[in-house]
Amino acid sequence: MAIPQRTRKEYKAPGDAARFGWDWSDEFAELGDTIASVTNVGTGVTITGETHTDTQNVFRVSGGTASTEASVVSTVTTTGGDTLVAEWKFHITAT
């Protein structure tokens, strides 16, 4: 895996489901580019509802095992061929 350009941490309960994602507007303004494709890979959580626009990618995260760590790595490929990587890290709480 490439080193993420962005990383965020979040606490989440196993029964919670929420939308997360990334806004790449600033990076794309510099690159003069847009999103061509996005791959989201979850470890320890379930990902559904994946969507993207020219500058944002969004996904829904659910599940997880209490007292463990989980993550979602988003790999964005631009129309110009650049690759951007971001990672959400989740601490799954006991409740």
XYZ file of N, CA and C in Angstrom:
285
model
N 0.835 -1.179 0.000
C 0.000 0.000 0.000
C 0.879 1.242 0.000
N 0.497 2.221 -0.763
C 1.203 3.500 -0.773
C 0.979 4.214 0.559
N 1.884 5.098 0.915
C 1.733 5.868 2.140
C 0.581 6.852 1.952
N -0.400 6.841 2.881
C -1.549 7.741 2.729
C -1.142 9.211 2.792
N -1.720 10.013 1.890
C -1.525 11.457 1.955
C -2.368 12.049 3.079
N -3.419 11.340 3.473
C -4.310 11.774 4.541
C -4.630 10.585 5.447
N -4.723 10.868 6.753
C -5.152 9.849 7.706
C -6.054 10.522 8.738
N -7.144 9.863 9.077
C -8.038 10.341 10.131
C -8.368 9.187 11.048
N -8.624 9.511 12.322
C -9.004 8.497 13.298
C -10.402 8.795 13.817
N -11.135 7.746 14.095
C -12.528 7.878 14.529
C -12.858 6.740 15.488
N -13.706 7.022 16.468
C -14.232 5.976 17.345
C -15.603 5.576 16.827
N -15.916 4.288 16.890
C -17.188 3.794 16.385
C -17.593 2.557 17.160
N -18.887 2.445 17.468
C -19.426 1.253 18.127
C -19.739 0.201 17.066
N -19.669 -1.089 17.424
C -19.915 -2.148 16.438
C -21.279 -2.045 15.753
N -22.302 -1.575 16.469
C -23.638 -1.486 15.891
C -23.907 -0.212 15.109
N -22.990 0.728 15.135
C -23.177 2.002 14.432
C -22.833 1.875 12.956
N -23.551 2.636 12.148
C -23.239 2.767 10.720
C -23.248 4.258 10.391
N -22.261 4.713 9.647
C -22.175 6.132 9.305
C -21.437 6.309 7.992
N -21.657 7.471 7.365
C -20.975 7.813 6.118
C -19.673 8.535 6.432
N -18.656 8.188 5.675
C -17.350 8.822 5.765
C -16.870 9.076 4.343
N -15.812 9.830 4.206
C -15.277 10.060 2.874
C -14.241 11.157 2.866
N -13.898 11.560 1.668
C -12.835 12.536 1.462
C -13.245 13.558 0.423
N -12.887 14.810 0.685
C -13.072 15.885 -0.282
C -11.690 16.263 -0.798
N -11.456 16.003 -2.078
C -10.153 16.231 -2.697
C -10.105 17.538 -3.482
N -11.041 18.446 -3.257
C -11.132 19.684 -4.044
C -9.827 20.471 -4.078
N -9.176 20.624 -2.924
C -7.941 21.411 -2.878
C -6.829 20.781 -3.710
N -6.655 19.466 -3.570
C -5.620 18.777 -4.343
C -5.901 18.865 -5.840
N -7.158 18.708 -6.220
C -7.499 18.735 -7.639
C -7.420 20.130 -8.221
N -7.627 21.141 -7.402
C -7.445 22.516 -7.880
C -5.979 22.722 -8.270
N -5.064 22.159 -7.455
C -3.631 22.251 -7.762
C -3.266 21.422 -8.983
N -3.855 20.222 -9.084
C -3.534 19.317 -10.192
C -4.283 19.658 -11.474
N -5.410 20.381 -11.360
C -6.264 20.611 -12.518
C -6.859 19.308 -13.012
N -7.310 18.455 -12.074
C -7.706 17.090 -12.385
C -9.026 16.734 -11.694
N -9.562 15.560 -11.994
C -10.776 15.051 -11.363
C -10.620 13.549 -11.097
N -11.549 13.009 -10.318
C -11.522 11.581 -9.999
C -11.991 10.770 -11.204
N -11.207 9.780 -11.572
C -11.610 8.823 -12.604
C -12.198 7.580 -11.952
N -11.548 7.103 -10.861
C -12.039 5.914 -10.168
C -11.566 5.935 -8.721
N -12.297 5.194 -7.877
C -11.952 5.076 -6.459
C -12.092 3.615 -6.057
N -11.130 3.129 -5.280
C -11.222 1.806 -4.674
C -11.129 1.996 -3.171
N -12.156 1.523 -2.436
C -12.163 1.575 -0.979
C -12.015 0.150 -0.457
N -11.015 -0.077 0.390
C -10.777 -1.412 0.953
C -10.903 -1.326 2.468
N -11.855 -2.085 3.014
C -12.071 -2.105 4.453
C -11.409 -3.312 5.091
N -10.834 -3.091 6.262
C -10.264 -4.168 7.068
C -10.934 -4.102 8.435
N -11.706 -5.135 8.771
C -12.364 -5.179 10.069
C -13.699 -4.477 10.130
N -14.145 -3.883 9.036
C -15.465 -3.249 8.935
C -16.064 -3.571 7.569
N -17.356 -3.296 7.431
C -18.052 -3.500 6.165
C -18.257 -2.154 5.489
N -17.992 -2.094 4.191
C -18.184 -0.873 3.402
C -19.329 -1.092 2.430
N -20.266 -0.144 2.388
C -21.362 -0.171 1.422
C -21.598 1.251 0.917
N -22.477 1.387 -0.048
C -22.902 2.703 -0.523
C -21.782 3.576 -1.044
N -20.842 2.984 -1.755
C -19.713 3.754 -2.276
C -20.140 4.617 -3.460
N -19.811 5.897 -3.399
C -20.088 6.817 -4.505
C -18.915 7.787 -4.633
N -18.836 8.430 -5.804
C -17.856 9.508 -5.953
C -18.336 10.502 -6.988
N -17.864 11.747 -6.809
C -18.091 12.820 -7.778
C -16.734 13.136 -8.397
N -16.638 14.257 -9.076
C -15.351 14.666 -9.649
C -14.297 14.965 -8.582
N -14.737 15.336 -7.355
C -13.782 15.765 -6.330
C -13.955 15.087 -4.970
N -14.958 14.237 -4.797
C -15.206 13.618 -3.494
C -15.498 12.134 -3.628
N -15.122 11.368 -2.595
C -15.582 9.988 -2.514
C -16.189 9.756 -1.131
N -17.295 8.987 -1.109
C -18.067 8.758 0.107
C -18.399 7.277 0.200
N -18.442 6.761 1.431
C -18.782 5.355 1.660
C -19.420 5.232 3.040
N -20.178 4.163 3.239
C -20.825 3.886 4.516
C -20.057 2.764 5.202
N -19.768 2.972 6.495
C -19.017 1.995 7.281
C -19.921 1.439 8.371
N -19.931 0.114 8.513
C -20.698 -0.534 9.571
C -19.911 -1.733 10.093
N -20.411 -2.296 11.202
C -19.803 -3.502 11.761
C -18.540 -3.226 12.531
N -17.743 -4.255 12.673
C -16.521 -4.180 13.454
C -16.670 -4.990 14.727
N -15.561 -5.352 15.318
C -15.526 -6.133 16.543
C -15.047 -5.242 17.681
N -15.800 -5.252 18.780
C -15.470 -4.399 19.923
C -14.020 -4.564 20.358
N -13.425 -3.452 20.746
C -12.052 -3.381 21.278
C -10.988 -3.771 20.259
N -11.269 -3.555 18.971
C -10.281 -3.806 17.925
C -10.082 -2.545 17.099
N -9.090 -2.583 16.240
C -8.831 -1.505 15.293
C -9.297 -1.961 13.909
N -9.790 -1.025 13.123
C -10.231 -1.307 11.758
C -9.815 -0.130 10.887
N -9.911 -0.301 9.573
C -9.529 0.801 8.691
C -10.236 0.698 7.348
N -10.267 1.834 6.667
C -10.705 1.898 5.274
C -9.659 2.710 4.525
N -9.068 2.104 3.505
C -8.094 2.792 2.665
C -8.762 3.110 1.331
N -8.750 4.398 0.980
C -9.315 4.859 -0.287
C -8.176 5.200 -1.235
N -8.179 4.571 -2.403
C -7.188 4.861 -3.434
C -7.917 5.508 -4.606
N -7.547 6.739 -4.887
C -8.192 7.536 -5.935
C -7.249 7.629 -7.123
N -7.752 7.309 -8.292
C -7.005 7.511 -9.528
C -7.660 8.667 -10.272
N -6.844 9.617 -10.702
C -7.378 10.786 -11.395
C -7.413 10.558 -12.906
N -8.146 11.423 -13.597
C -8.211 11.318 -15.054
C -6.837 11.554 -15.685
N -5.961 12.269 -14.965
C -4.605 12.516 -15.452
C -3.615 11.421 -15.090
N -4.095 10.388 -14.360
C -3.230 9.261 -14.034
C -2.531 9.332 -12.688
N -2.783 10.384 -11.885
C -2.188 10.457 -10.549
C -2.953 9.545 -9.596
N -2.293 9.100 -8.527
C -2.922 8.273 -7.506
C -2.797 8.969 -6.162
N -3.918 9.088 -5.462
C -3.964 9.677 -4.124
C -4.507 8.617 -3.173
N -3.949 8.547 -1.965
C -4.355 7.527 -1.002
C -4.715 8.197 0.320
N -5.813 7.741 0.920
C -6.245 8.247 2.224
C -6.716 7.073 3.072
N -6.559 7.205 4.396
C -6.941 6.107 5.283
C -7.720 6.621 6.484
N -8.892 6.037 6.721
C -9.640 6.229 7.961
C -9.255 5.079 8.868
N -8.879 5.389 10.120
C -8.605 4.362 11.121
C -9.701 4.438 12.164
N -10.265 3.284 12.500
C -11.362 3.219 13.459
C -10.962 2.416 14.678
N -11.260 2.973 15.855
C -11.159 2.195 17.084
C -12.589 1.768 17.398
N -12.836 0.474 17.365
C -14.179 -0.033 17.618
C -14.362 -0.137 19.128
N -15.300 0.655 19.651
C -15.524 0.702 21.091
C -16.343 -0.495 21.559
N -16.436 -0.653 22.866
C -17.163 -1.808 23.435
C -18.664 -1.667 23.273
N -19.192 -0.449 23.164
C -20.649 -0.283 23.007
C -20.955 0.667 21.888
